[in-house]
GROMACS .gro file of C-alpha atoms in nm:
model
  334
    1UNK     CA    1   0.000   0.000   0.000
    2UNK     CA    2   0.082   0.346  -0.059
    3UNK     CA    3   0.202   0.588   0.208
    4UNK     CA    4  -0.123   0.775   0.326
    5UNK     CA    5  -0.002   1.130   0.319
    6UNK     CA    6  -0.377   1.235   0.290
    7UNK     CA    7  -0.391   1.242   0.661
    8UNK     CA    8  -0.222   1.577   0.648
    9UNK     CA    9  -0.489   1.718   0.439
   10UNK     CA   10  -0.763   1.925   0.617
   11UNK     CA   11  -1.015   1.796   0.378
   12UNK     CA   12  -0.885   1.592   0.053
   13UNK     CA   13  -1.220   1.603  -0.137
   14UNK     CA   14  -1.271   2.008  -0.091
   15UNK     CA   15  -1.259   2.096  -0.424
   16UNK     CA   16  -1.534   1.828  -0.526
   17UNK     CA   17  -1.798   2.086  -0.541
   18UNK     CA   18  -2.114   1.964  -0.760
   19UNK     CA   19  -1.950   2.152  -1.095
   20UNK     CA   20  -1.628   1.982  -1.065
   21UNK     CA   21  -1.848   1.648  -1.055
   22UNK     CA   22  -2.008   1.705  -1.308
   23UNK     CA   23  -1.772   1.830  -1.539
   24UNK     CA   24  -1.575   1.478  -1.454
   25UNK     CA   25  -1.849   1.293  -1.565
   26UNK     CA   26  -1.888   1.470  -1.846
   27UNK     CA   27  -1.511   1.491  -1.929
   28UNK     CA   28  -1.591   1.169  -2.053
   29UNK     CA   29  -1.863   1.222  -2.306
   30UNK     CA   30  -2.180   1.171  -2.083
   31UNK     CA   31  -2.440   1.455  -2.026
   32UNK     CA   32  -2.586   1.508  -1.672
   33UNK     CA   33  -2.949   1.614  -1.595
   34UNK     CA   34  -2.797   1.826  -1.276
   35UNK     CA   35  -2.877   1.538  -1.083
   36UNK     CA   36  -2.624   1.438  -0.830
   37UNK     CA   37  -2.720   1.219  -0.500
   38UNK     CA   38  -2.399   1.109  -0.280
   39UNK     CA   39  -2.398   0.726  -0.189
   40UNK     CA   40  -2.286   0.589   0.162
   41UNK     CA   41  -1.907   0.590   0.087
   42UNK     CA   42  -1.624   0.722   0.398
   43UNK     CA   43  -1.340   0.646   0.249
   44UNK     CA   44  -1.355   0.802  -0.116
   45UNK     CA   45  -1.649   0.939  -0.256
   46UNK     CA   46  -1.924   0.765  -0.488
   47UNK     CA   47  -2.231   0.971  -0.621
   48UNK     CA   48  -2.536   0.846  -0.860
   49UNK     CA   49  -2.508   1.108  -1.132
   50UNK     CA   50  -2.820   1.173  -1.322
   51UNK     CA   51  -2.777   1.103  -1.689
   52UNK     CA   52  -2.971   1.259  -1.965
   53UNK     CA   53  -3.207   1.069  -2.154
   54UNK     CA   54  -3.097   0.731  -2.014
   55UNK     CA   55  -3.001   0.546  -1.680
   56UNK     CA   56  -2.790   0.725  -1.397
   57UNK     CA   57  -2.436   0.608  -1.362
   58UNK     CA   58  -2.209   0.580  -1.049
   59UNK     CA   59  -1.897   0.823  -1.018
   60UNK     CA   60  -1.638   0.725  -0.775
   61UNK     CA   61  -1.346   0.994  -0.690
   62UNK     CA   62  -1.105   0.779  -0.508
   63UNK     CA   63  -0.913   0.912  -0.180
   64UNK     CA   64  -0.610   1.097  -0.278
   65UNK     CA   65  -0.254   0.907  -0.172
   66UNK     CA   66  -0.452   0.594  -0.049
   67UNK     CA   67  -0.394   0.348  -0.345
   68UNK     CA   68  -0.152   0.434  -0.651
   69UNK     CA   69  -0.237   0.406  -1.035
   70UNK     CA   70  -0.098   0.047  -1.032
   71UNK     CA   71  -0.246  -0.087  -0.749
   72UNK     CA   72  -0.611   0.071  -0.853
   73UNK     CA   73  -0.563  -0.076  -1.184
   74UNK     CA   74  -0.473  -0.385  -1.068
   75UNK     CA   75  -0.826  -0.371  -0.904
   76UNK     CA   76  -0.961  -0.289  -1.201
   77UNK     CA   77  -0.816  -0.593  -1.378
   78UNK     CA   78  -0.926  -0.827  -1.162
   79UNK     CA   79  -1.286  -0.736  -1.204
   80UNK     CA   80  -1.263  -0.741  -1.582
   81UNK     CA   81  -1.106  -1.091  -1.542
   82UNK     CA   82  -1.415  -1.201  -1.332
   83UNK     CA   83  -1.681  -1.009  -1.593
   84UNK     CA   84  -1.510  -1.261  -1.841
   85UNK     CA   85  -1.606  -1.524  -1.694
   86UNK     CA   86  -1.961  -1.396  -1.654
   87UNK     CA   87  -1.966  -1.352  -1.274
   88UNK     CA   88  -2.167  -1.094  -1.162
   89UNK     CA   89  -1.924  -0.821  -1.068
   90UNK     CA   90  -1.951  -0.476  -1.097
   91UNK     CA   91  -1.642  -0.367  -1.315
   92UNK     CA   92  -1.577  -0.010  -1.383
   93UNK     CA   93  -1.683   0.136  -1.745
   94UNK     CA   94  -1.419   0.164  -1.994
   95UNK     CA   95  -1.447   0.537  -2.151
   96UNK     CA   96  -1.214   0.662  -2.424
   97UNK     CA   97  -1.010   0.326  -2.396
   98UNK     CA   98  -0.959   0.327  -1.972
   99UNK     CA   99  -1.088   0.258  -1.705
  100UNK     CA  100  -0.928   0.476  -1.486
  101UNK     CA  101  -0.912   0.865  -1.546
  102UNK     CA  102  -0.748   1.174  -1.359
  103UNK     CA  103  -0.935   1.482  -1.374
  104UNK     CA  104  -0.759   1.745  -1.208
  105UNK     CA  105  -0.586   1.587  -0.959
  106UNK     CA  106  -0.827   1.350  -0.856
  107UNK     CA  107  -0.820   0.932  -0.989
  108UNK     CA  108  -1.218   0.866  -1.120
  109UNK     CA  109  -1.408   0.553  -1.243
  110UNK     CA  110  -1.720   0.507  -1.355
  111UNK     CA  111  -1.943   0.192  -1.299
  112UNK     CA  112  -2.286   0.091  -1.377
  113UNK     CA  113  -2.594   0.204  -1.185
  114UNK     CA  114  -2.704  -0.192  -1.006
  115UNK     CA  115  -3.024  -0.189  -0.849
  116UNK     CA  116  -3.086  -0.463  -0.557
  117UNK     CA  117  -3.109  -0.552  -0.162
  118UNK     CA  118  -2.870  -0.659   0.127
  119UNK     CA  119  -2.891  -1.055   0.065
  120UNK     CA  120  -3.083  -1.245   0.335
  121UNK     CA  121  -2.766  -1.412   0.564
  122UNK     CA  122  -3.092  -1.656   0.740
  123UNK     CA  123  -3.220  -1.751   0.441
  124UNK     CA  124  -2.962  -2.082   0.407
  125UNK     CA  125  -3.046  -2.111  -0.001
  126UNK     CA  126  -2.894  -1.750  -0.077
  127UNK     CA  127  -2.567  -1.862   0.150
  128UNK     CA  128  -2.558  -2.153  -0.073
  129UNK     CA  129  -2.566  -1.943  -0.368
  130UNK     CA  130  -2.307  -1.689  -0.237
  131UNK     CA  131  -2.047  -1.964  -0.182
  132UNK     CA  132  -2.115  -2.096  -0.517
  133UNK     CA  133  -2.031  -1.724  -0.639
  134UNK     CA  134  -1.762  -1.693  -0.408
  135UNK     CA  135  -1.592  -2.041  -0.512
  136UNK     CA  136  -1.575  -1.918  -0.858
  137UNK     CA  137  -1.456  -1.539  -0.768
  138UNK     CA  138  -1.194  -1.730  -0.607
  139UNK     CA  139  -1.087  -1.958  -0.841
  140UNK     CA  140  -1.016  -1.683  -1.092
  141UNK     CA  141  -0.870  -1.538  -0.809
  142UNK     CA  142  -0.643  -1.855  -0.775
  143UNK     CA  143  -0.468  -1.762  -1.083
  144UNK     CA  144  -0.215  -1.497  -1.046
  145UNK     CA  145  -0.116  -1.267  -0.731
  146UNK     CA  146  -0.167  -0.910  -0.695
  147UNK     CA  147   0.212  -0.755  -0.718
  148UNK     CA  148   0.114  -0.400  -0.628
  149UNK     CA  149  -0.153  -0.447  -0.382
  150UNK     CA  150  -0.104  -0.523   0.002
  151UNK     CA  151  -0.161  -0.844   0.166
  152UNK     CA  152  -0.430  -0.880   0.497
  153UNK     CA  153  -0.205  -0.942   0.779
  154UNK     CA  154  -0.191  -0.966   1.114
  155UNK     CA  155   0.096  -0.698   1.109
  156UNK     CA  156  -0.060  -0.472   0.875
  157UNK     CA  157  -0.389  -0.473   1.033
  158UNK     CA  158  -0.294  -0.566   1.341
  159UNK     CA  159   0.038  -0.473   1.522
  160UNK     CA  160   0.052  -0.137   1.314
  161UNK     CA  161  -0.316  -0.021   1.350
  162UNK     CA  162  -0.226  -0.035   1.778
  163UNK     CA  163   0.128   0.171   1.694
  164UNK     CA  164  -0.085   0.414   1.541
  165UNK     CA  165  -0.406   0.438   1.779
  166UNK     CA  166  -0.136   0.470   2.092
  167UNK     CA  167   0.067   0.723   1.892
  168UNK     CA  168  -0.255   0.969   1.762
  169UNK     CA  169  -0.536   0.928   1.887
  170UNK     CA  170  -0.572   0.700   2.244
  171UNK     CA  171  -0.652   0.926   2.577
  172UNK     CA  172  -0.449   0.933   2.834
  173UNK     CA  173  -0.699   0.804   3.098
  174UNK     CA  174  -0.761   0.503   2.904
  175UNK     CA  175  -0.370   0.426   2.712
  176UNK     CA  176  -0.258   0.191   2.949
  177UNK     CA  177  -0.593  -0.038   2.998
  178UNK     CA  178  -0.634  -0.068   2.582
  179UNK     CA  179  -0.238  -0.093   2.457
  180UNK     CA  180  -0.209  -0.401   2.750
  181UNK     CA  181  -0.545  -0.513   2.589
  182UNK     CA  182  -0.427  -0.497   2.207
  183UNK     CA  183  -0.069  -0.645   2.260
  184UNK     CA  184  -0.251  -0.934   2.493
  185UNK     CA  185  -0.460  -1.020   2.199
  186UNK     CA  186  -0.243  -0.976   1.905
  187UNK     CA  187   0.039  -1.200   2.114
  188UNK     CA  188  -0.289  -1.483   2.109
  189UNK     CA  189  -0.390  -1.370   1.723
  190UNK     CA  190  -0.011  -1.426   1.567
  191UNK     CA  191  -0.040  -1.765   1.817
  192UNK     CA  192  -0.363  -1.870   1.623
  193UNK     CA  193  -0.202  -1.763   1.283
  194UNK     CA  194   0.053  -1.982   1.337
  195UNK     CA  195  -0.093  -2.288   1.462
  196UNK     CA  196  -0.312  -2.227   1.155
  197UNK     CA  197  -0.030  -2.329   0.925
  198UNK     CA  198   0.034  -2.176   0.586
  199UNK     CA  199  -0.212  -2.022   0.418
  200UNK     CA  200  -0.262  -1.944   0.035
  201UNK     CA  201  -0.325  -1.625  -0.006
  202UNK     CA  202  -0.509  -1.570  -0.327
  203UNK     CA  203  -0.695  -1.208  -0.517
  204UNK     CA  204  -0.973  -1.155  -0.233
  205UNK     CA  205  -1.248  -0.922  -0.294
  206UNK     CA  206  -1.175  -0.793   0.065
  207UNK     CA  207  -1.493  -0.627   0.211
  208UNK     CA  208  -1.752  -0.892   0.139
  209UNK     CA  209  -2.018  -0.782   0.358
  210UNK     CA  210  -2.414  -0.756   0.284
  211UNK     CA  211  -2.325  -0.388   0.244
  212UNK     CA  212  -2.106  -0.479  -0.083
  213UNK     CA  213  -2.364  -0.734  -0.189
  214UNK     CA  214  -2.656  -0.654  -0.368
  215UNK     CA  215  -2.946  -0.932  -0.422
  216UNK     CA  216  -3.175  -0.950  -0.755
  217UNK     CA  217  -3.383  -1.161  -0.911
  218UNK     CA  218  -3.244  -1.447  -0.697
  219UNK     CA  219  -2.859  -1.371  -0.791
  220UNK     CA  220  -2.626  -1.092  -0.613
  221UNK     CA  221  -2.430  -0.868  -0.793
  222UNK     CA  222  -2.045  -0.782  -0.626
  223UNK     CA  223  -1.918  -0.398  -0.535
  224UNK     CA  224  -1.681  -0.234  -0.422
  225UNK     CA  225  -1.386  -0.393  -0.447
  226UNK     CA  226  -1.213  -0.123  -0.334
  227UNK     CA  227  -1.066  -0.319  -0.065
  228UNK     CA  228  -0.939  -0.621  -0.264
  229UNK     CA  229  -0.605  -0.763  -0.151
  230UNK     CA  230  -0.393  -1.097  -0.119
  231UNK     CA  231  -0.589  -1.279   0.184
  232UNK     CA  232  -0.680  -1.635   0.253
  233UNK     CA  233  -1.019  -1.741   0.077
  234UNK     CA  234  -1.178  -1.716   0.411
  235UNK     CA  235  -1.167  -1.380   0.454
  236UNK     CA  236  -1.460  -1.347   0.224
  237UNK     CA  237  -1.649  -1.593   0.394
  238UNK     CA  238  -1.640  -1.479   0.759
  239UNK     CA  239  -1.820  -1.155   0.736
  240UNK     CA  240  -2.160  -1.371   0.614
  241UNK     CA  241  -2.154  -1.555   0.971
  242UNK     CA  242  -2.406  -1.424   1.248
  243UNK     CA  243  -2.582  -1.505   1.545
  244UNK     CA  244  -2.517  -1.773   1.785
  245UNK     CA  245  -2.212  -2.092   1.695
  246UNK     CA  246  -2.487  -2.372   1.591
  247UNK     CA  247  -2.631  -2.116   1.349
  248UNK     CA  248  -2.321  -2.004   1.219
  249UNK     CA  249  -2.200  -2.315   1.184
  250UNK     CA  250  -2.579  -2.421   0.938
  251UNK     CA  251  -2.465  -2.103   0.726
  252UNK     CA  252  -2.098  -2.183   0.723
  253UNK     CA  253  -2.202  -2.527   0.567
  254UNK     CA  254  -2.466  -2.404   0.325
  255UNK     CA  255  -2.172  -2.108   0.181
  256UNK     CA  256  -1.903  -2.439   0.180
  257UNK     CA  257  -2.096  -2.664   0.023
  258UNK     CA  258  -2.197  -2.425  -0.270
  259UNK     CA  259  -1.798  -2.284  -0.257
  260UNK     CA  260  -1.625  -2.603  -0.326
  261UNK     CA  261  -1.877  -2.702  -0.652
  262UNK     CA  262  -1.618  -2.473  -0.799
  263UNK     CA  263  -1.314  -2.442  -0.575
  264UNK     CA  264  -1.137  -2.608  -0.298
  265UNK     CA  265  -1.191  -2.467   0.087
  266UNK     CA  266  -0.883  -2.510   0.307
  267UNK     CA  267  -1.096  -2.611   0.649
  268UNK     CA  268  -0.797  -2.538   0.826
  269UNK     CA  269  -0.876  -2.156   0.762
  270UNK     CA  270  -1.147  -2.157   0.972
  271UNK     CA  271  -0.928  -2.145   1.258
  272UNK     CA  272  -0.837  -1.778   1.146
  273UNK     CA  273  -1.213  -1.681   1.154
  274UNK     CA  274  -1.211  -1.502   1.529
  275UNK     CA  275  -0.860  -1.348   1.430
  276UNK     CA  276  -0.986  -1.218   1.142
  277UNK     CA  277  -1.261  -1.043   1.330
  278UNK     CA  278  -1.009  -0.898   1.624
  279UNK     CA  279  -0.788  -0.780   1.278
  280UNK     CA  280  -1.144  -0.567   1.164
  281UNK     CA  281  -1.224  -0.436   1.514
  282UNK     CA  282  -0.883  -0.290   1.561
  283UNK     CA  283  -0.819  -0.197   1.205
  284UNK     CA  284  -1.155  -0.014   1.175
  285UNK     CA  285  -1.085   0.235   1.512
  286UNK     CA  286  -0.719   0.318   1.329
  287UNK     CA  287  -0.904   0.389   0.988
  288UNK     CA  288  -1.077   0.644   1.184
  289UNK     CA  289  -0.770   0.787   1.329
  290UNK     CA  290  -0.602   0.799   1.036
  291UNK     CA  291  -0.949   0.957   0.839
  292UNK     CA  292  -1.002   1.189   1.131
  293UNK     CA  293  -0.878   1.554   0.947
  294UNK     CA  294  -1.185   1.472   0.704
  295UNK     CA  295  -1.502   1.627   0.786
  296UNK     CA  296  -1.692   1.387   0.678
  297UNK     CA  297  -1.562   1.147   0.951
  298UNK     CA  298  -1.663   1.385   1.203
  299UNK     CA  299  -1.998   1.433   1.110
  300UNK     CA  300  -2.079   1.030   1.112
  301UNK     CA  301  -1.868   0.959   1.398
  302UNK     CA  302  -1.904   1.195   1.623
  303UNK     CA  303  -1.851   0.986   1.914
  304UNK     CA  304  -1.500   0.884   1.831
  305UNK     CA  305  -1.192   0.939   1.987
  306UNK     CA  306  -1.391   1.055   2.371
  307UNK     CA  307  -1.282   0.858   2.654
  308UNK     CA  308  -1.633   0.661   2.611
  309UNK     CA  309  -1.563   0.537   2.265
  310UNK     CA  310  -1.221   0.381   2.387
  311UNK     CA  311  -1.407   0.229   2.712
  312UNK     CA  312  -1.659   0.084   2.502
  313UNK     CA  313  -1.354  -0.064   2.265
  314UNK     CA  314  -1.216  -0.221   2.589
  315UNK     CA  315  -1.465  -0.395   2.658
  316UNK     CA  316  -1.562  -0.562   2.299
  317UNK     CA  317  -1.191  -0.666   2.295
  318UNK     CA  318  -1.222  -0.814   2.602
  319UNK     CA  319  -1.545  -1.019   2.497
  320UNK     CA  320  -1.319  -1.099   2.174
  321UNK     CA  321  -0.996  -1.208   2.346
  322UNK     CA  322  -1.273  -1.468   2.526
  323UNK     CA  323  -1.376  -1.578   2.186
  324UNK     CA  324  -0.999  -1.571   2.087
  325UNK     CA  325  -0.968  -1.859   2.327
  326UNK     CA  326  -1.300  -2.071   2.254
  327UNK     CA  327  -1.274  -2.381   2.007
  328UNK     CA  328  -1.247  -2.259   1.637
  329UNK     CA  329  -1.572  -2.259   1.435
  330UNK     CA  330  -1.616  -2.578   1.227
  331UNK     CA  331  -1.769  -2.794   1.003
  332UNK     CA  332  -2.007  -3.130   1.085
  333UNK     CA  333  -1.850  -3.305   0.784
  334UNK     CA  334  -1.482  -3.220   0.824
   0.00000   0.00000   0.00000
């Protein structure tokens, strides 16, 4: 990944007034109505741009710094390789022969307007379905490795999210109960990782959660792979567990079952599940350190960085260094 230098911007996406948006769009031969409606996007910034005569389309002005050229194109070619073989992912449009264009200092894509709803995680047939999807997003992933983009791991996501949190943003009154906390469970999480064994780590899409999933006419469509990075397969799987073990456990069977129809599940994965999940939880509170200088971050969090936000963080990594220690999630037939 790129150095971030965006966190010493007071506001990266200032100069994205509605003109500038819609002269991008239009940079690239498409006409708006005026119409411009911002989507539910933190970390860059994706509006539904009213098109004349015909269908809206999607306009995504990614953060500046966060990802390079390469490594979004490298994105980029990974959807068109899973578009080719008809999956249903939603690549980026190609206008005057790219994908990807600048427009005054600011990386843009355009994508397809996808209508839909957040797939039902109870109902077991659609978790059959997504791991049927899934085993063939991964098989295609399977084929080469990302050499610009990152890899998911516990370091990265980890280790160096808790430098930074302790560094920027942790209170004093609560520094000493949360960075004992963190390196306690990240000693137990690199434990787990090991005892895991070695892992393949294959083209993930990254972020594959009902909020990147959109369900229609029986079939989900894929976004936002904004995310994607080298990560064992299970990464994508995790995030469609909820509720109680014996009812994760009936979905985690339906999504396997459908998965290996089309590509081979290393059970032995599964032991990374409740790592994975300590990984997001700290990851996510130094995202919003790091995101902090943006408005926009202020005005949805509002909450974060008081003494009461930390608390609460103490004590859901508490609950998850008791999880940490629990039996790994399985499967009846393995």
């Amino acid at each position: 990944m790129t150095e971030d230098n965006s966190m010493t911007q007071e506001n990266p996406f200032e100069a994205l007034t509605p003109d500038f948006i819609l002269d991008a769009v239009e940079s690239r031969g498409f006409y708006s109505d005026g119409r411009a409606i911002a989507l539910n996007s933190y970390e860059n910034r994706v509006l539904q741009i009213g098109i004349e005569d015909t269908t809206p389309l999607i306009a995504k002005f990614y953060r500046p710094n966060r990802w390079s050229k390469a490594q979004i194109l490298e994105e980029h070619d990974f959807c068109f390789e899973l578009v080719e073989q008809e999956l249903p992912v939603v690549a980026p449009m190609i206008t005057k022969g790219e994908s990807l264009f600048e427009y005054n200092g600011y990386y843009c894509a355009l994508f397809e307007r996808k209508g839909g709803h957040a797939p039902e995680l109870d109902n077991l047939d659609s978790l059959f379905t997504l791991g049927r999807f899934l085993g063939r997003i991964h098989k295609v992933g399977q084929a080469k490795d990302y050499t610009e983009r990152p890899s998911l791991t516990p370091q990265a996501f980890g280790h160096d999210s808790i430098d930074y949190i302790i560094e920027h943003a942790l209170p004093d009154e609560v520094r000493m109960p949360y960075e004992s906390l963190a390196r306690d469970l990240m000693k137990l999480v690199d434990e787990l990782w090991q005892r895991a064994g070695q892992q393949q780590y294959i083209r993930v899409h990254g972020d594959c959660h009902v909020g990147n999933i959109l369900w229609r006419d029986d079939n989900p469509h894929f976004v936002d792979l904004d995310d994607s990075r080298m990560a064992p397969a299970v990464q994508d799987i995790w995030m469609l567990l909820s509720g109680e073990r014996e009812q994760q456990q009936k979905q985690l069977l339906e999504i396997i079952e459908g998965y290996q129809e089309f590509c081979d599940f290393n059970v032995a994965e599964l032991q990374l599940v409740e790592c994975l999940r300590t990984l997001r939880m700290i990851y996510h509170s130094a995202w919003l350190a790091r995101r902090w200088h943006d408005p926009a971050f202020k005005h949805a969090f509002p909450y974060f960085g008081s003494v009461q936000y930390w608390q609460e963080q103490i004590l859901d990594l508490r609950m998850q260094f008791a999880e940490l220690q629990e039996p790994a999630i399985t499967l009846p037939m393995y």
